[in-house]
Amino acid sequence: MAVLETLVIAFWAMLPAYVPNNAAVLAGGGRPIDGGRTWGDKRVLGDGKTWRGTAMGVAAGLALAAVLTVIAGDVSSALGFDVPAFTPLAALGLAGGAMLGDILASFLKRRTGRQRGAMFPGLDQLDFVVVSLPLAALLDFEWFREWFTLEVILVVVVLTPILHVTTNVAAYKLELKNEPW
């Protein structure tokens, strides 16, 4: 697989996992998932993880996967190589896994004494990847095996932190976020 092809497939295949957390922020608010509960003297998740944000994040990822699937044939023809069309289970694994990864990261942040918005290098950039890829593989292994070759996974692991930092800095400069991470 050529380098450009690998980059395009990695980015395309991860879009349903890249979008949910951003959509959740835009749709956020509402009742926290943890209902205000604490574990010890710390919140389980915090106010930043809400049912509405999670539902909207997953819905955005699923909707994007559906659109990408509709246009995959035309994009593949234009590029001269195939890009993934998403099965419903693969899309659910990517979008749902992204949100679950973010929720688990919040849980770990609270356990380590970090407040909402506090930096946690590595975890902040890869939390959704660490859960979305295994969940997509679990839900639709054949689809996962076809698209997530070792090369694509390596690109995802390298590309994701770069994209994450770049988009967060841009959102901070546009005053959409309170911190640049």
Short mmCIF file of N, CA and C in Angstrom, two decimals, residues 19-156:
data_model
loop_
_atom_site.label_atom_id
_atom_site.label_comp_id
_atom_site.label_asym_id
_atom_site.label_seq_id
_atom_site.Cartn_x
_atom_site.Cartn_y
_atom_site.Cartn_z
N VAL A 19 -15.04 12.35 15.04
CA VAL A 19 -16.08 13.37 15.13
C VAL A 19 -16.90 13.35 16.43
N PRO A 20 -17.19 12.20 17.02
CA PRO A 20 -18.12 12.17 18.16
C PRO A 20 -17.77 13.08 19.34
N ASN A 21 -16.52 13.14 19.75
CA ASN A 21 -16.19 13.97 20.91
C ASN A 21 -16.42 15.45 20.63
N ASN A 22 -16.15 15.88 19.40
CA ASN A 22 -16.40 17.28 19.04
C ASN A 22 -17.91 17.56 19.01
N ALA A 23 -18.67 16.63 18.46
CA ALA A 23 -20.13 16.80 18.42
C ALA A 23 -20.71 16.81 19.83
N ALA A 24 -20.14 15.99 20.70
CA ALA A 24 -20.63 15.93 22.08
C ALA A 24 -20.45 17.27 22.79
N VAL A 25 -19.33 17.94 22.52
CA VAL A 25 -19.08 19.25 23.13
C VAL A 25 -20.12 20.25 22.65
N LEU A 26 -20.42 20.22 21.36
CA LEU A 26 -21.39 21.17 20.81
C LEU A 26 -22.80 20.92 21.32
N ALA A 27 -23.12 19.64 21.57
CA ALA A 27 -24.47 19.29 22.02
C ALA A 27 -24.56 19.07 23.52
N GLY A 28 -23.45 19.28 24.21
CA GLY A 28 -23.35 18.94 25.63
C GLY A 28 -24.35 19.66 26.51
N GLY A 29 -24.13 19.49 27.77
CA GLY A 29 -25.08 20.01 28.74
C GLY A 29 -26.06 18.93 29.11
N GLY A 30 -26.88 19.22 30.05
CA GLY A 30 -27.85 18.22 30.47
C GLY A 30 -27.35 17.41 31.66
N ARG A 31 -27.99 16.30 31.88
CA ARG A 31 -27.73 15.47 33.05
C ARG A 31 -26.40 14.72 32.92
N PRO A 32 -25.52 14.85 33.91
CA PRO A 32 -24.26 14.11 33.87
C PRO A 32 -24.52 12.60 33.95
N ILE A 33 -23.69 11.83 33.26
CA ILE A 33 -23.82 10.37 33.26
C ILE A 33 -23.69 9.82 34.68
N ASP A 34 -22.80 10.41 35.46
CA ASP A 34 -22.59 9.88 36.82
C ASP A 34 -23.64 10.37 37.82
N GLY A 35 -24.56 11.21 37.36
CA GLY A 35 -25.63 11.69 38.23
C GLY A 35 -25.13 12.45 39.45
N GLY A 36 -23.90 12.96 39.39
CA GLY A 36 -23.32 13.69 40.52
C GLY A 36 -22.69 12.79 41.58
N ARG A 37 -22.66 11.49 41.32
CA ARG A 37 -22.11 10.56 42.32
C ARG A 37 -20.60 10.73 42.48
N THR A 38 -20.15 10.38 43.65
CA THR A 38 -18.72 10.42 43.94
C THR A 38 -18.22 9.03 44.27
N TRP A 39 -16.94 8.86 44.15
CA TRP A 39 -16.26 7.64 44.56
C TRP A 39 -15.15 8.11 45.47
N GLY A 40 -15.25 7.79 46.73
CA GLY A 40 -14.36 8.43 47.69
C GLY A 40 -14.79 9.88 47.79
N ASP A 41 -13.87 10.77 47.63
CA ASP A 41 -14.21 12.19 47.68
C ASP A 41 -14.16 12.85 46.30
N LYS A 42 -14.13 12.04 45.23
CA LYS A 42 -14.02 12.58 43.88
C LYS A 42 -15.21 12.14 43.04
N ARG A 43 -15.63 13.02 42.13
CA ARG A 43 -16.70 12.67 41.20
C ARG A 43 -16.29 11.45 40.38
N VAL A 44 -17.26 10.64 40.02
CA VAL A 44 -16.97 9.46 39.20
C VAL A 44 -16.50 9.90 37.82
N LEU A 45 -17.24 10.80 37.18
CA LEU A 45 -16.87 11.30 35.86
C LEU A 45 -16.79 12.82 35.81
N GLY A 46 -17.76 13.49 36.39
CA GLY A 46 -17.81 14.94 36.35
C GLY A 46 -18.94 15.44 35.47
N ASP A 47 -19.15 16.74 35.50
CA ASP A 47 -20.25 17.36 34.76
C ASP A 47 -20.03 17.37 33.25
N GLY A 48 -18.80 17.15 32.80
CA GLY A 48 -18.50 17.23 31.37
C GLY A 48 -18.95 16.02 30.57
N LYS A 49 -19.37 14.96 31.22
CA LYS A 49 -19.82 13.76 30.51
C LYS A 49 -21.33 13.62 30.75
N THR A 50 -22.10 13.98 29.72
CA THR A 50 -23.55 13.98 29.85
C THR A 50 -24.18 12.95 28.91
N TRP A 51 -25.40 12.57 29.26
CA TRP A 51 -26.14 11.64 28.40
C TRP A 51 -26.40 12.27 27.03
N ARG A 52 -26.79 13.54 27.02
CA ARG A 52 -27.09 14.21 25.75
C ARG A 52 -25.84 14.29 24.87
N GLY A 53 -24.73 14.71 25.45
CA GLY A 53 -23.50 14.80 24.69
C GLY A 53 -23.06 13.46 24.14
N THR A 54 -23.18 12.42 24.96
CA THR A 54 -22.79 11.08 24.52
C THR A 54 -23.69 10.61 23.39
N ALA A 55 -25.00 10.77 23.54
CA ALA A 55 -25.93 10.35 22.50
C ALA A 55 -25.69 11.11 21.20
N MET A 56 -25.49 12.41 21.31
CA MET A 56 -25.26 13.22 20.10
C MET A 56 -23.93 12.88 19.46
N GLY A 57 -22.93 12.60 20.27
CA GLY A 57 -21.62 12.22 19.73
C GLY A 57 -21.71 10.92 18.94
N VAL A 58 -22.36 9.92 19.52
CA VAL A 58 -22.52 8.64 18.81
C VAL A 58 -23.36 8.85 17.55
N ALA A 59 -24.44 9.61 17.66
CA ALA A 59 -25.29 9.87 16.49
C ALA A 59 -24.52 10.58 15.38
N ALA A 60 -23.68 11.54 15.75
CA ALA A 60 -22.88 12.25 14.74
C ALA A 60 -21.91 11.30 14.05
N GLY A 61 -21.27 10.44 14.82
CA GLY A 61 -20.35 9.46 14.23
C GLY A 61 -21.06 8.50 13.30
N LEU A 62 -22.25 8.04 13.71
CA LEU A 62 -23.02 7.13 12.86
C LEU A 62 -23.49 7.82 11.59
N ALA A 63 -23.95 9.06 11.73
CA ALA A 63 -24.41 9.81 10.56
C ALA A 63 -23.26 10.05 9.58
N LEU A 64 -22.10 10.41 10.11
CA LEU A 64 -20.95 10.62 9.23
C LEU A 64 -20.56 9.32 8.54
N ALA A 65 -20.56 8.21 9.27
CA ALA A 65 -20.24 6.92 8.66
C ALA A 65 -21.22 6.60 7.52
N ALA A 66 -22.49 6.92 7.71
CA ALA A 66 -23.50 6.67 6.67
C ALA A 66 -23.21 7.51 5.43
N VAL A 67 -22.89 8.78 5.63
CA VAL A 67 -22.57 9.66 4.49
C VAL A 67 -21.31 9.17 3.78
N LEU A 68 -20.29 8.83 4.55
CA LEU A 68 -19.05 8.33 3.94
C LEU A 68 -19.29 7.05 3.15
N THR A 69 -20.17 6.21 3.66
CA THR A 69 -20.50 4.97 2.96
C THR A 69 -21.18 5.25 1.63
N VAL A 70 -22.08 6.23 1.62
CA VAL A 70 -22.78 6.60 0.38
C VAL A 70 -21.81 7.12 -0.68
N ILE A 71 -20.82 7.89 -0.27
CA ILE A 71 -19.90 8.49 -1.24
C ILE A 71 -18.61 7.69 -1.45
N ALA A 72 -18.44 6.58 -0.72
CA ALA A 72 -17.19 5.81 -0.79
C ALA A 72 -16.87 5.35 -2.21
N GLY A 73 -17.87 4.89 -2.94
CA GLY A 73 -17.62 4.42 -4.31
C GLY A 73 -17.09 5.52 -5.21
N ASP A 74 -17.72 6.69 -5.17
CA ASP A 74 -17.28 7.81 -6.01
C ASP A 74 -15.89 8.30 -5.59
N VAL A 75 -15.66 8.38 -4.28
CA VAL A 75 -14.35 8.81 -3.79
C VAL A 75 -13.28 7.79 -4.18
N SER A 76 -13.59 6.53 -4.07
CA SER A 76 -12.64 5.48 -4.46
C SER A 76 -12.29 5.59 -5.94
N SER A 77 -13.30 5.82 -6.78
CA SER A 77 -13.06 5.97 -8.22
C SER A 77 -12.18 7.18 -8.50
N ALA A 78 -12.45 8.28 -7.82
CA ALA A 78 -11.67 9.50 -8.03
C ALA A 78 -10.22 9.33 -7.57
N LEU A 79 -10.02 8.61 -6.48
CA LEU A 79 -8.67 8.44 -5.94
C LEU A 79 -7.87 7.33 -6.62
N GLY A 80 -8.57 6.37 -7.20
CA GLY A 80 -7.88 5.24 -7.82
C GLY A 80 -7.56 4.11 -6.85
N PHE A 81 -8.10 4.18 -5.65
CA PHE A 81 -7.99 3.09 -4.67
C PHE A 81 -9.22 3.14 -3.78
N ASP A 82 -9.50 2.02 -3.15
CA ASP A 82 -10.71 1.92 -2.34
C ASP A 82 -10.56 2.59 -0.98
N VAL A 83 -11.63 3.26 -0.56
CA VAL A 83 -11.76 3.76 0.81
C VAL A 83 -12.90 2.97 1.45
N PRO A 84 -12.90 2.87 2.77
CA PRO A 84 -13.91 2.03 3.41
C PRO A 84 -15.34 2.55 3.29
N ALA A 85 -16.24 1.60 3.07
CA ALA A 85 -17.66 1.81 3.30
C ALA A 85 -17.88 1.15 4.67
N PHE A 86 -18.67 1.77 5.50
CA PHE A 86 -18.83 1.31 6.88
C PHE A 86 -20.05 0.42 7.03
N THR A 87 -19.86 -0.73 7.66
CA THR A 87 -21.01 -1.54 8.04
C THR A 87 -21.62 -0.88 9.28
N PRO A 88 -22.89 -1.11 9.55
CA PRO A 88 -23.48 -0.51 10.75
C PRO A 88 -22.75 -0.87 12.04
N LEU A 89 -22.31 -2.12 12.16
CA LEU A 89 -21.61 -2.52 13.38
C LEU A 89 -20.23 -1.89 13.49
N ALA A 90 -19.53 -1.76 12.37
CA ALA A 90 -18.22 -1.10 12.40
C ALA A 90 -18.39 0.37 12.79
N ALA A 91 -19.40 1.02 12.22
CA ALA A 91 -19.67 2.43 12.55
C ALA A 91 -20.00 2.58 14.02
N LEU A 92 -20.82 1.68 14.55
CA LEU A 92 -21.17 1.74 15.97
C LEU A 92 -19.94 1.51 16.84
N GLY A 93 -19.09 0.59 16.46
CA GLY A 93 -17.87 0.34 17.22
C GLY A 93 -16.96 1.56 17.25
N LEU A 94 -16.82 2.22 16.11
CA LEU A 94 -15.95 3.41 16.05
C LEU A 94 -16.55 4.59 16.82
N ALA A 95 -17.81 4.91 16.53
CA ALA A 95 -18.44 6.07 17.18
C ALA A 95 -18.69 5.81 18.66
N GLY A 96 -19.26 4.67 18.98
CA GLY A 96 -19.53 4.34 20.38
C GLY A 96 -18.25 4.14 21.17
N GLY A 97 -17.26 3.52 20.53
CA GLY A 97 -15.98 3.32 21.20
C GLY A 97 -15.26 4.62 21.48
N ALA A 98 -15.41 5.58 20.58
CA ALA A 98 -14.79 6.89 20.81
C ALA A 98 -15.37 7.55 22.04
N MET A 99 -16.69 7.50 22.17
CA MET A 99 -17.33 8.11 23.34
C MET A 99 -17.01 7.34 24.61
N LEU A 100 -17.01 6.02 24.53
CA LEU A 100 -16.68 5.21 25.70
C LEU A 100 -15.24 5.46 26.14
N GLY A 101 -14.34 5.59 25.17
CA GLY A 101 -12.94 5.89 25.50
C GLY A 101 -12.80 7.22 26.21
N ASP A 102 -13.55 8.21 25.78
CA ASP A 102 -13.51 9.52 26.42
C ASP A 102 -14.09 9.46 27.84
N ILE A 103 -15.14 8.69 28.00
CA ILE A 103 -15.74 8.51 29.34
C ILE A 103 -14.76 7.81 30.27
N LEU A 104 -14.11 6.76 29.78
CA LEU A 104 -13.12 6.05 30.60
C LEU A 104 -11.93 6.95 30.96
N ALA A 105 -11.54 7.82 30.02
CA ALA A 105 -10.46 8.76 30.30
C ALA A 105 -10.86 9.72 31.41
N SER A 106 -12.11 10.18 31.40
CA SER A 106 -12.59 11.05 32.48
C SER A 106 -12.55 10.32 33.81
N PHE A 107 -12.94 9.07 33.80
CA PHE A 107 -12.89 8.26 35.02
C PHE A 107 -11.45 8.19 35.54
N LEU A 108 -10.50 7.93 34.65
CA LEU A 108 -9.09 7.86 35.07
C LEU A 108 -8.58 9.22 35.55
N LYS A 109 -8.99 10.27 34.89
CA LYS A 109 -8.59 11.62 35.32
C LYS A 109 -9.09 11.91 36.74
N ARG A 110 -10.35 11.59 37.01
CA ARG A 110 -10.88 11.83 38.36
C ARG A 110 -10.13 10.98 39.39
N ARG A 111 -9.80 9.75 39.05
CA ARG A 111 -9.09 8.88 40.00
C ARG A 111 -7.69 9.41 40.30
N THR A 112 -7.08 10.10 39.34
CA THR A 112 -5.73 10.63 39.55
C THR A 112 -5.74 12.07 40.04
N GLY A 113 -6.93 12.57 40.39
CA GLY A 113 -7.03 13.91 40.98
C GLY A 113 -7.05 15.05 39.98
N ARG A 114 -7.14 14.75 38.69
CA ARG A 114 -7.19 15.82 37.69
C ARG A 114 -8.62 16.35 37.59
N GLN A 115 -8.72 17.65 37.46
CA GLN A 115 -10.02 18.29 37.32
C GLN A 115 -10.45 18.31 35.86
N ARG A 116 -11.70 18.63 35.62
CA ARG A 116 -12.22 18.74 34.26
C ARG A 116 -11.36 19.73 33.48
N GLY A 117 -10.96 19.31 32.28
CA GLY A 117 -10.14 20.15 31.43
C GLY A 117 -8.65 20.06 31.69
N ALA A 118 -8.25 19.36 32.76
CA ALA A 118 -6.82 19.23 33.06
C ALA A 118 -6.15 18.33 32.03
N MET A 119 -4.91 18.64 31.71
CA MET A 119 -4.15 17.89 30.73
C MET A 119 -3.74 16.53 31.29
N PHE A 120 -3.80 15.51 30.43
CA PHE A 120 -3.33 14.17 30.75
C PHE A 120 -2.68 13.66 29.46
N PRO A 121 -1.40 14.04 29.24
CA PRO A 121 -0.72 13.70 27.98
C PRO A 121 -0.80 12.21 27.64
N GLY A 122 -1.01 11.94 26.39
CA GLY A 122 -1.15 10.57 25.91
C GLY A 122 -2.58 10.10 26.00
N LEU A 123 -3.13 10.12 27.18
CA LEU A 123 -4.52 9.68 27.37
C LEU A 123 -5.46 10.62 26.62
N ASP A 124 -5.22 11.92 26.71
CA ASP A 124 -6.10 12.89 26.04
C ASP A 124 -6.12 12.69 24.53
N GLN A 125 -5.01 12.29 23.96
CA GLN A 125 -4.91 12.19 22.51
C GLN A 125 -5.34 10.83 21.96
N LEU A 126 -5.28 9.79 22.77
CA LEU A 126 -5.52 8.45 22.24
C LEU A 126 -6.64 7.69 22.93
N ASP A 127 -7.33 8.31 23.88
CA ASP A 127 -8.36 7.59 24.63
C ASP A 127 -9.42 6.97 23.74
N PHE A 128 -9.87 7.71 22.75
CA PHE A 128 -10.93 7.18 21.90
C PHE A 128 -10.42 6.13 20.93
N VAL A 129 -9.15 6.22 20.54
CA VAL A 129 -8.57 5.21 19.65
C VAL A 129 -8.44 3.87 20.37
N VAL A 130 -8.00 3.93 21.61
CA VAL A 130 -7.75 2.72 22.40
C VAL A 130 -9.03 1.91 22.61
N VAL A 131 -10.18 2.55 22.60
CA VAL A 131 -11.44 1.82 22.77
C VAL A 131 -12.15 1.60 21.44
N SER A 132 -12.12 2.58 20.54
CA SER A 132 -12.88 2.44 19.29
C SER A 132 -12.34 1.34 18.39
N LEU A 133 -11.04 1.19 18.30
CA LEU A 133 -10.50 0.14 17.42
C LEU A 133 -10.85 -1.26 17.92
N PRO A 134 -10.60 -1.59 19.19
CA PRO A 134 -11.00 -2.93 19.65
C PRO A 134 -12.52 -3.17 19.57
N LEU A 135 -13.32 -2.14 19.84
CA LEU A 135 -14.76 -2.33 19.79
C LEU A 135 -15.22 -2.56 18.35
N ALA A 136 -14.66 -1.82 17.40
CA ALA A 136 -14.99 -2.05 15.99
C ALA A 136 -14.57 -3.46 15.57
N ALA A 137 -13.41 -3.90 16.03
CA ALA A 137 -12.94 -5.26 15.71
C ALA A 137 -13.86 -6.30 16.33
N LEU A 138 -14.30 -6.06 17.54
CA LEU A 138 -15.19 -7.00 18.22
C LEU A 138 -16.54 -7.09 17.51
N LEU A 139 -17.07 -5.96 17.08
CA LEU A 139 -18.40 -5.93 16.47
C LEU A 139 -18.41 -6.39 15.02
N ASP A 140 -17.33 -6.13 14.26
CA ASP A 140 -17.27 -6.55 12.86
C ASP A 140 -15.81 -6.83 12.49
N PHE A 141 -15.37 -8.01 12.88
CA PHE A 141 -13.96 -8.36 12.70
C PHE A 141 -13.55 -8.39 11.23
N GLU A 142 -14.39 -8.91 10.37
CA GLU A 142 -14.03 -8.99 8.94
C GLU A 142 -13.80 -7.59 8.36
N TRP A 143 -14.70 -6.68 8.66
CA TRP A 143 -14.53 -5.30 8.17
C TRP A 143 -13.25 -4.70 8.75
N PHE A 144 -13.06 -4.87 10.04
CA PHE A 144 -11.88 -4.32 10.71
C PHE A 144 -10.60 -4.87 10.09
N ARG A 145 -10.55 -6.17 9.90
CA ARG A 145 -9.33 -6.79 9.35
C ARG A 145 -9.04 -6.31 7.93
N GLU A 146 -10.08 -6.05 7.16
CA GLU A 146 -9.88 -5.57 5.79
C GLU A 146 -9.26 -4.18 5.77
N TRP A 147 -9.69 -3.29 6.66
CA TRP A 147 -9.29 -1.89 6.58
C TRP A 147 -8.18 -1.49 7.54
N PHE A 148 -8.12 -2.10 8.69
CA PHE A 148 -7.11 -1.70 9.68
C PHE A 148 -5.92 -2.66 9.65
N THR A 149 -5.13 -2.49 8.59
CA THR A 149 -3.87 -3.23 8.49
C THR A 149 -2.91 -2.66 9.52
N LEU A 150 -1.81 -3.33 9.73
CA LEU A 150 -0.81 -2.84 10.68
C LEU A 150 -0.34 -1.44 10.30
N GLU A 151 -0.14 -1.21 9.00
CA GLU A 151 0.30 0.11 8.54
C GLU A 151 -0.73 1.19 8.86
N VAL A 152 -2.00 0.88 8.63
CA VAL A 152 -3.07 1.85 8.91
C VAL A 152 -3.14 2.12 10.41
N ILE A 153 -3.04 1.09 11.23
CA ILE A 153 -3.07 1.29 12.68
C ILE A 153 -1.90 2.16 13.13
N LEU A 154 -0.73 1.93 12.58
CA LEU A 154 0.44 2.77 12.94
C LEU A 154 0.21 4.22 12.55
N VAL A 155 -0.36 4.45 11.38
CA VAL A 155 -0.66 5.83 10.95
C VAL A 155 -1.67 6.44 11.90
N VAL A 156 -2.69 5.70 12.29
CA VAL A 156 -3.70 6.21 13.21
C VAL A 156 -3.06 6.62 14.53
#
